[in-house]
Coordinates of N, CA and C in Angstrom, one line a residue:
M1230 N -4.0 -17.4 6.2 CA -4.4 -18.4 5.6 C -4.5 -18.0 4.0
V1231 N -4.5 -18.9 3.1 CA -4.8 -18.6 1.7 C -5.7 -19.8 1.0
C1232 N -6.4 -19.4 -0.1 CA -7.3 -20.5 -0.6 C -6.2 -21.7 -1.3
A1233 N -6.7 -22.7 -1.1 CA -6.1 -23.9 -1.5 C -6.4 -24.5 -2.7
V1234 N -7.5 -24.3 -3.2 CA -8.1 -24.8 -4.1 C -8.4 -24.0 -5.5
E1235 N -8.6 -24.1 -6.7 CA -8.8 -23.3 -7.9 C -9.7 -22.2 -7.8
V1236 N -10.9 -22.5 -7.3 CA -12.0 -21.6 -7.0 C -12.7 -22.0 -5.7
A1237 N -13.1 -21.2 -5.1 CA -13.8 -21.3 -3.8 C -15.0 -20.0 -3.7
S1238 N -16.1 -20.7 -3.7 CA -17.0 -20.0 -3.4 C -17.4 -19.2 -2.1
V1239 N -17.2 -17.8 -1.9 CA -17.5 -17.4 -0.7 C -19.0 -17.0 -0.6
R1240 N -19.9 -17.4 0.7 CA -20.9 -17.3 1.0 C -21.3 -16.3 1.7
A1241 N -22.6 -15.9 1.8 CA -23.4 -14.7 2.6 C -23.3 -15.4 4.2
E1242 N -23.5 -16.6 3.9 CA -23.8 -17.3 5.5 C -23.2 -18.6 5.1
P1243 N -22.8 -19.5 6.3 CA -22.3 -20.5 6.6 C -22.9 -22.0 6.0
R1244 N -23.3 -21.9 4.8 CA -23.8 -23.0 4.4 C -23.9 -23.1 2.7
H1245 N -24.1 -24.1 2.1 CA -24.0 -24.3 0.8 C -24.8 -23.8 -0.1
D1246 N -26.3 -23.3 0.3 CA -27.7 -23.0 -0.4 C -27.4 -21.5 -0.3
A1247 N -26.5 -20.6 0.4 CA -26.4 -19.4 0.6 C -25.9 -18.8 -0.5
E1248 N -26.4 -17.3 -0.6 CA -25.9 -16.6 -1.7 C -24.2 -16.6 -1.8
Q1249 N -23.8 -17.0 -3.2 CA -22.4 -16.8 -3.5 C -22.4 -15.0 -3.7
V1250 N -21.1 -14.8 -2.9 CA -21.2 -13.3 -2.8 C -20.0 -12.9 -3.7
T1251 N -18.9 -13.7 -3.5 CA -17.7 -13.8 -4.4 C -16.8 -15.0 -4.4
Q1252 N -15.6 -14.9 -5.1 CA -15.1 -16.4 -4.9 C -13.4 -15.9 -4.8
L1253 N -12.9 -16.9 -4.0 CA -11.4 -17.0 -3.7 C -10.9 -17.6 -5.2
L1254 N -9.6 -17.2 -5.3 CA -8.9 -18.1 -6.1 C -7.5 -18.5 -5.5
R1255 N -7.0 -19.5 -6.2 CA -6.0 -20.3 -5.7 C -4.9 -19.3 -5.3
G1256 N -4.2 -19.2 -4.1 CA -3.4 -18.8 -3.4 C -3.7 -17.2 -2.7
E1257 N -5.1 -17.2 -3.0 CA -5.1 -15.6 -2.6 C -5.3 -15.4 -1.1
P1258 N -4.8 -14.7 -0.6 CA -4.7 -14.5 0.7 C -6.5 -14.3 1.7
V1259 N -6.5 -14.4 2.8 CA -7.7 -14.3 3.9 C -7.4 -13.9 5.0
L1260 N -8.3 -13.3 5.7 CA -7.8 -13.3 7.2 C -9.0 -14.0 7.6
V1261 N -8.9 -14.8 8.3 CA -10.0 -15.8 9.3 C -10.3 -15.0 10.5
E1262 N -11.5 -15.0 10.6 CA -12.3 -14.1 11.5 C -12.7 -14.9 12.5
S1263 N -13.2 -16.0 12.2 CA -13.8 -16.9 13.2 C -14.2 -18.2 12.6
A1264 N -14.7 -19.3 13.2 CA -15.2 -20.4 12.6 C -16.3 -21.0 13.1
Q1265 N -17.3 -21.8 12.3 CA -18.6 -22.2 12.5 C -18.5 -23.6 11.9
G1266 N -18.4 -24.6 12.5 CA -18.4 -25.8 12.0 C -17.2 -26.1 11.2
D1267 N -17.8 -26.7 9.7 CA -16.9 -26.7 8.7 C -16.8 -25.5 8.0
W1268 N -17.2 -24.3 8.4 CA -17.0 -23.0 7.6 C -15.9 -22.1 8.5
S1269 N -15.7 -21.3 7.5 CA -14.6 -20.0 8.2 C -15.3 -18.7 7.7
K1270 N -15.3 -17.7 8.5 CA -16.0 -16.3 8.4 C -14.5 -15.8 7.9
I1271 N -14.4 -15.1 6.9 CA -13.1 -14.7 6.2 C -13.2 -13.2 5.9
R1272 N -12.3 -12.8 5.8 CA -12.3 -11.3 4.8 C -11.3 -11.3 3.9
T1273 N -11.7 -11.1 2.7 CA -10.5 -11.1 1.7 C -9.4 -9.9 1.7
A1274 N -8.6 -10.0 0.8 CA -7.3 -9.0 0.9 C -8.0 -7.5 0.1
Y1275 N -9.3 -7.7 -0.2 CA -9.6 -6.2 -0.8 C -11.0 -6.2 0.2
D1276 N -10.8 -6.7 1.4 CA -11.9 -6.4 2.6 C -13.0 -6.5 2.4
Y1277 N -13.3 -7.9 1.8 CA -14.6 -8.4 1.3 C -15.1 -9.6 2.4
P1278 N -16.2 -9.3 3.3 CA -16.2 -10.2 4.2 C -17.3 -11.5 3.6
G1279 N -17.4 -13.0 4.3 CA -17.9 -14.0 3.8 C -17.6 -15.2 4.6
W1280 N -18.1 -16.1 3.7 CA -18.0 -17.4 4.6 C -17.6 -18.5 3.6
V1281 N -16.4 -19.4 3.8 CA -15.9 -20.1 2.8 C -15.7 -21.4 3.6
E1282 N -15.7 -22.6 3.0 CA -15.5 -24.1 3.3 C -14.2 -24.2 4.1
S1283 N -13.9 -24.4 5.1 CA -12.6 -24.3 5.9 C -11.5 -25.2 5.1
V1284 N -12.2 -26.5 4.5 CA -11.2 -27.2 4.0 C -10.5 -26.6 2.7
C1285 N -11.2 -25.5 2.1 CA -10.7 -24.7 1.0 C -9.4 -23.8 1.6
L1286 N -9.0 -23.8 2.5 CA -7.9 -22.7 3.1 C -6.8 -23.8 3.6
T1287 N -5.7 -23.2 3.5 CA -4.4 -23.7 3.9 C -3.7 -22.5 4.4
E1288 N -2.5 -23.0 5.4 CA -1.5 -22.0 5.7 C -0.4 -22.1 4.9
V1289 N -0.2 -22.9 3.8 CA 0.8 -22.8 3.1 C 0.7 -21.4 2.2
D1290 N 1.9 -20.8 2.3 CA 1.9 -19.6 1.4 C 2.6 -19.8 0.0
P1291 N 1.7 -19.5 -1.0 CA 2.2 -20.0 -2.2 C 3.1 -18.9 -2.7
G1292 N 3.3 -17.9 -2.1 CA 4.2 -16.6 -2.8 C 3.1 -15.8 -3.4
D1293 N 3.7 -14.8 -4.3 CA 2.9 -13.7 -5.0 C 1.8 -14.3 -5.7
W1294 N 0.4 -13.6 -5.0 CA -0.9 -14.1 -5.6 C -1.3 -13.2 -6.6
L1295 N -0.6 -11.6 -6.3 CA -1.2 -10.7 -7.2 C 0.3 -10.2 -8.1
P1296 N -0.2 -9.9 -9.3 CA 1.0 -9.8 -10.2 C 1.9 -8.7 -9.8
S1297 N 2.9 -8.2 -10.0 CA 3.3 -6.7 -9.8 C 2.9 -5.7 -10.6
P1298 N 2.6 -4.6 -10.2 CA 1.7 -3.7 -11.0 C 2.7 -3.2 -12.6
Q1299 N 1.8 -3.3 -13.5 CA 2.2 -3.3 -14.6 C 1.5 -2.4 -15.7
E1300 N 2.1 -1.9 -16.6 CA 1.1 -0.7 -17.5 C 0.4 -1.7 -18.3
G1301 N -0.8 -1.4 -18.8 CA -1.6 -2.1 -19.6 C -3.2 -1.3 -19.5
S1302 N -4.0 -2.0 -20.4 CA -5.5 -1.6 -20.6 C -6.0 -2.3 -19.7
P1303 N -7.0 -2.1 -18.8 CA -7.9 -2.7 -18.2 C -9.2 -3.4 -19.0
V1304 N -9.2 -2.4 -20.0 CA -10.3 -3.1 -21.1 C -9.9 -4.3 -21.8
E1305 N -8.6 -4.4 -21.9 CA -8.1 -5.4 -22.8 C -8.1 -6.5 -22.0
E1306 N -7.5 -6.6 -20.9 CA -7.7 -7.6 -19.6 C -9.2 -8.0 -19.6
A1307 N -10.2 -7.1 -19.7 CA -11.3 -7.7 -19.6 C -11.9 -8.3 -20.8
R1308 N -11.5 -7.8 -21.9 CA -11.6 -8.6 -23.3 C -11.3 -10.1 -23.1
R1309 N -10.3 -10.7 -22.3 CA -10.0 -12.0 -21.9 C -11.3 -12.7 -21.7
Y1310 N -12.5 -12.2 -21.0 CA -13.5 -12.8 -20.5 C -14.8 -12.8 -21.6
L1311 N -14.4 -12.0 -23.0 CA -15.4 -12.2 -23.8 C -16.1 -13.4 -23.9
G1312 N -17.6 -13.7 -24.0 CA -18.5 -14.9 -23.8 C -18.4 -15.8 -22.7
A1313 N -17.8 -15.4 -21.7 CA -17.7 -16.2 -20.6 C -19.2 -15.7 -20.0
P1314 N -19.8 -17.1 -19.4 CA -21.3 -16.8 -18.8 C -21.4 -16.1 -17.5
Y1315 N -22.3 -15.6 -17.5 CA -22.6 -14.6 -16.4 C -22.9 -15.6 -15.1
E1316 N -22.2 -15.1 -13.9 CA -22.5 -15.9 -12.6 C -22.4 -15.0 -11.5
W1317 N -23.5 -14.6 -10.9 CA -23.7 -13.9 -9.6 C -22.5 -14.2 -8.7
G1318 N -21.6 -13.3 -8.3 CA -20.4 -13.3 -7.6 C -19.1 -14.3 -8.3
G1319 N -19.2 -14.3 -9.4 CA -18.0 -15.0 -10.0 C -16.9 -14.5 -10.4
M1320 N -15.7 -14.6 -10.5 CA -14.6 -14.0 -10.8 C -13.6 -15.0 -11.7
T1321 N -14.4 -15.7 -12.7 CA -13.5 -16.5 -13.7 C -14.0 -16.8 -14.8
K1322 N -13.3 -17.4 -15.9 CA -13.8 -17.5 -17.3 C -14.9 -18.6 -17.3
T1323 N -15.2 -19.5 -16.2 CA -16.3 -20.1 -16.1 C -17.4 -19.4 -15.8
G1324 N -17.3 -18.2 -15.1 CA -18.5 -17.4 -14.7 C -18.0 -16.3 -13.9
I1325 N -18.3 -15.0 -14.4 CA -17.8 -13.9 -13.8 C -19.3 -12.9 -13.7
D1326 N -19.2 -12.1 -12.7 CA -20.2 -10.9 -13.1 C -19.8 -9.7 -13.4
C1327 N -20.5 -8.2 -13.4 CA -20.0 -7.2 -13.8 C -18.8 -6.8 -13.0
S1328 N -19.2 -6.6 -11.4 CA -17.9 -5.9 -11.0 C -16.8 -6.9 -10.6
G1329 N -16.9 -8.1 -10.9 CA -16.0 -9.2 -10.8 C -15.3 -9.1 -12.0
L1330 N -15.7 -8.8 -13.2 CA -15.0 -8.2 -14.4 C -14.0 -7.2 -14.2
V1331 N -14.5 -6.0 -13.5 CA -13.6 -4.7 -13.4 C -12.8 -5.3 -12.4
H1332 N -13.3 -6.2 -11.4 CA -12.0 -6.3 -10.4 C -11.0 -7.2 -11.1
M1333 N -11.1 -8.1 -11.7 CA -10.1 -9.0 -12.4 C -9.3 -8.3 -13.7
A1334 N -10.1 -7.5 -14.1 CA -9.1 -6.8 -15.2 C -7.9 -6.0 -14.4
Y1335 N -8.2 -5.3 -13.2 CA -7.5 -4.4 -12.6 C -6.6 -5.5 -11.9
R1336 N -7.0 -6.5 -11.4 CA -6.1 -7.7 -10.6 C -5.1 -7.9 -11.5
H1337 N -5.3 -8.5 -12.9 CA -4.5 -8.9 -13.7 C -3.2 -8.0 -14.1
L1338 N -3.3 -6.6 -13.9 CA -2.6 -5.6 -14.0 C -1.8 -5.7 -12.8
G1339 N -1.9 -6.1 -11.8 CA -1.3 -6.0 -10.4 C -1.9 -4.9 -9.5
R1340 N -3.1 -4.6 -9.8 CA -3.8 -3.4 -9.0 C -5.1 -4.2 -8.5
L1341 N -5.3 -4.0 -7.2 CA -6.1 -4.7 -6.3 C -7.3 -3.6 -6.2
V1342 N -8.3 -3.6 -6.8 CA -9.8 -2.9 -6.7 C -10.6 -3.6 -5.9
L1343 N -11.7 -2.8 -5.3 CA -12.7 -3.2 -4.5 C -13.8 -4.2 -5.1
R1344 N -14.5 -4.9 -4.7 CA -15.3 -6.0 -5.4 C -16.8 -5.7 -6.0
D1345 N -17.5 -4.9 -5.5 CA -18.9 -4.5 -6.0 C -18.8 -3.1 -6.7
A1346 N -20.1 -3.1 -7.3 CA -19.9 -2.0 -8.3 C -20.2 -0.7 -7.5
D1347 N -20.9 -0.7 -6.2 CA -21.2 0.4 -5.4 C -19.5 1.0 -4.8
Q1348 N -19.0 -0.2 -4.4 CA -17.6 0.0 -3.8 C -16.8 0.7 -5.0
Q1349 N -16.8 0.1 -6.0 CA -15.8 0.5 -7.2 C -16.3 2.2 -7.5
E1350 N -17.6 2.5 -7.7 CA -18.1 3.7 -8.0 C -17.5 4.8 -6.8
A1351 N -17.7 4.5 -5.5 CA -17.2 5.4 -4.6 C -15.6 5.3 -4.4
A1352 N -14.9 4.6 -5.2 CA -13.4 4.7 -5.1 C -13.2 5.5 -6.3
G1353 N -13.9 5.9 -7.5 CA -13.4 6.2 -8.6 C -13.4 7.8 -8.3
V1354 N -12.9 8.4 -9.4 CA -12.8 10.0 -9.7 C -13.8 10.3 -10.9
E1355 N -14.7 10.9 -10.5 CA -16.1 11.2 -11.5 C -15.5 12.2 -12.7
V1356 N -15.7 11.9 -13.6 CA -15.2 12.5 -14.8 C -16.6 12.9 -15.5
S1357 N -16.6 14.1 -16.4 CA -17.9 14.5 -17.2 C -18.2 13.6 -18.5
D1358 N -19.3 13.7 -19.0 CA -19.8 12.9 -20.1 C -18.5 13.5 -21.3
A1359 N -18.1 14.8 -21.1 CA -17.0 15.5 -22.1 C -15.8 14.6 -22.0
E1360 N -15.4 14.4 -20.7 CA -14.3 14.1 -20.5 C -14.1 12.4 -20.6
L1361 N -15.4 11.8 -21.0 CA -15.3 10.2 -21.1 C -14.4 9.9 -22.1
R1362 N -13.8 8.7 -21.7 CA -12.7 8.1 -22.9 C -12.7 6.6 -22.5
P1363 N -12.2 5.7 -23.7 CA -12.4 4.6 -23.5 C -11.6 4.0 -22.2
G1364 N -12.0 2.9 -21.5 CA -11.7 2.4 -20.3 C -12.2 3.1 -18.9
D1365 N -12.9 4.2 -19.3 CA -13.4 4.9 -18.0 C -14.6 3.8 -17.6
L1366 N -15.1 3.9 -16.4 CA -16.2 3.0 -15.8 C -17.8 3.9 -15.8
I1367 N -18.5 3.2 -16.1 CA -20.2 4.0 -15.7 C -20.8 2.7 -14.9
T1368 N -21.3 3.3 -14.2 CA -22.6 2.6 -13.0 C -23.9 2.8 -13.4
Y1369 N -24.5 1.8 -13.0 CA -26.3 2.0 -13.3 C -26.8 1.5 -12.2
G1370 N -27.9 2.1 -12.0 CA -28.8 1.8 -10.9 C -29.5 2.9 -10.1
E1371 N -30.5 2.6 -9.3 CA -31.3 3.7 -8.8 C -30.7 4.2 -7.4
A1372 N -30.9 3.7 -6.3 CA -30.4 4.3 -5.2 C -29.0 3.9 -4.6
K1373 N -28.3 2.7 -5.5 CA -27.0 2.7 -5.5 C -26.7 2.0 -6.5
A1374 N -25.3 1.9 -6.9 CA -24.9 1.4 -8.3 C -25.4 -0.3 -8.0
D1375 N -25.9 -0.8 -8.9 CA -26.0 -2.1 -9.0 C -25.4 -3.1 -10.4
H1376 N -24.9 -2.1 -11.2 CA -24.2 -2.7 -12.4 C -23.0 -1.6 -12.7
I1377 N -22.2 -2.3 -13.4 CA -20.8 -1.4 -13.8 C -20.6 -1.9 -15.0
A1378 N -19.8 -1.3 -15.9 CA -19.4 -1.7 -17.3 C -18.2 -0.8 -17.9
F1379 N -17.4 -1.1 -18.4 CA -16.3 -0.4 -19.1 C -16.7 0.3 -20.4
W1380 N -16.1 1.6 -20.2 CA -16.8 2.3 -21.5 C -15.7 2.2 -22.9
R1381 N -16.1 1.8 -23.9 CA -15.2 1.4 -25.0 C -15.4 2.5 -25.9
G1382 N -16.3 3.4 -25.9 CA -16.2 4.3 -27.0 C -17.1 4.5 -28.1
E1383 N -17.6 5.2 -28.7 CA -18.5 5.6 -29.7 C -19.7 4.9 -29.2
G1384 N -20.0 4.9 -28.1 CA -21.5 4.1 -27.7 C -21.5 3.1 -27.1
R1385 N -20.3 2.3 -27.0 CA -20.2 0.7 -26.8 C -19.6 0.6 -25.3
I1386 N -20.1 -0.4 -24.8 CA -19.8 -0.9 -23.6 C -19.2 -2.3 -23.3
L1387 N -18.1 -2.6 -22.4 CA -17.8 -3.9 -22.3 C -18.4 -4.3 -20.8
H1388 N -18.9 -5.4 -20.7 CA -19.6 -5.7 -19.2 C -20.0 -7.3 -19.3
A1389 N -20.2 -7.7 -18.0 CA -20.8 -9.1 -18.0 C -22.2 -8.8 -17.6
S1390 N -23.1 -9.1 -18.6 CA -24.6 -8.9 -18.5 C -25.2 -10.0 -17.8
G1391 N -26.2 -10.0 -17.0 CA -27.1 -11.3 -16.7 C -28.4 -10.8 -16.9
R1392 N -28.7 -9.8 -17.8 CA -30.1 -9.5 -18.3 C -30.7 -10.4 -19.1
D1393 N -31.9 -10.7 -19.5 CA -32.9 -11.7 -20.2 C -32.1 -11.2 -21.6
G1394 N -31.6 -12.6 -22.4 CA -31.2 -12.6 -23.8 C -29.7 -12.3 -23.6
V1395 N -29.1 -11.9 -23.0 CA -27.8 -11.6 -22.7 C -27.2 -11.9 -21.5
N1396 N -26.7 -13.1 -21.4 CA -26.0 -13.8 -20.1 C -24.7 -14.1 -20.3
R1397 N -23.8 -13.2 -20.6 CA -22.6 -13.5 -20.7 C -21.7 -12.0 -20.7
V1398 N -20.5 -12.2 -21.0 CA -19.6 -11.0 -21.2 C -19.7 -10.6 -22.8
V1399 N -20.3 -9.2 -22.7 CA -20.3 -8.8 -24.2 C -19.9 -7.3 -24.4
D1400 N -19.5 -7.1 -25.5 CA -18.9 -5.7 -26.1 C -20.0 -5.7 -27.1
E1401 N -20.9 -4.5 -26.7 CA -22.1 -4.1 -27.2 C -22.5 -2.7 -27.2
A1402 N -23.4 -2.1 -28.3 CA -23.7 -0.6 -27.9 C -24.6 -0.5 -26.6
E1403 N -24.3 0.2 -25.8 CA -24.6 0.6 -24.7 C -26.3 0.7 -24.7
P1404 N -27.0 -0.3 -24.0 CA -28.6 -0.9 -24.7 C -29.1 0.4 -23.8
P1405 N -30.4 0.7 -24.5 CA -31.3 1.9 -24.0 C -31.5 1.6 -22.5
V1406 N -31.9 0.6 -21.9 CA -32.1 -0.1 -20.5 C -31.4 0.5 -19.6
L1407 N -30.0 0.3 -19.9 CA -28.9 0.6 -19.0 C -28.8 2.1 -19.4
Q1408 N -28.9 2.9 -20.4 CA -28.7 4.2 -20.6 C -29.6 5.1 -19.7
S1409 N -30.7 4.7 -19.5 CA -32.0 5.2 -18.7 C -31.4 5.1 -17.1
R1410 N -30.9 4.1 -16.7 CA -30.3 3.9 -15.5 C -28.9 4.5 -15.0
R1411 N -28.4 5.1 -16.0 CA -26.8 5.7 -15.6 C -26.6 6.7 -14.3
R1412 N -25.8 6.3 -13.5 CA -25.7 6.8 -12.5 C -24.3 7.7 -12.3
R1413 N -23.1 7.0 -12.6 CA -22.1 8.1 -12.8 C -20.8 7.5 -13.6
V1414 N -20.2 8.4 -14.4 CA -19.0 8.1 -14.9 C -17.7 8.2 -14.3
F1415 N -16.8 7.5 -14.2 CA -15.5 7.7 -13.5 C -14.4 6.9 -13.7
R1416 N -13.2 7.1 -13.2 CA -12.0 6.7 -13.7 C -11.6 6.0 -12.3
L1417 N -10.6 4.8 -12.2 CA -10.0 4.4 -11.1 C -8.7 4.4 -11.1

């Protein structure tokens, strides 16, 4: 099955008021694991589970949904989203979250990476602060990663921020509130 609409919310539970955990984009393939009423329990191509309205899915195969792998900078791809509003579980220019920004930046280059910050952190190769270079990733959080940003160099990060006063994709000096919560620096 594939996503038949431009954007479909993937929910934690089979109901409209449940948390949006990610989004499907037109043509994106999914594995349907079961159905409940008007909802399908799915697993995305990047192994993310959730529930989507069954009407958003079709059996029609639109062809290549992921571009062929290509050279390029994930940071430059992420810059396409500058100013986009922050949306939990979002993956588009009309709303995107921090890990969705990382996911989509790599996806534009034909590389499928995991969806959440903690998953992205686990998939990365750790580098030291001395080895840190533009395009590397930084995770933040306590017990596990709950935020992720691209390192831009010279103390700057590019990320989708949902914090008070900054509720969009920004390129900014790494805020002290995040610096104090740094977990890991790595490359994908």
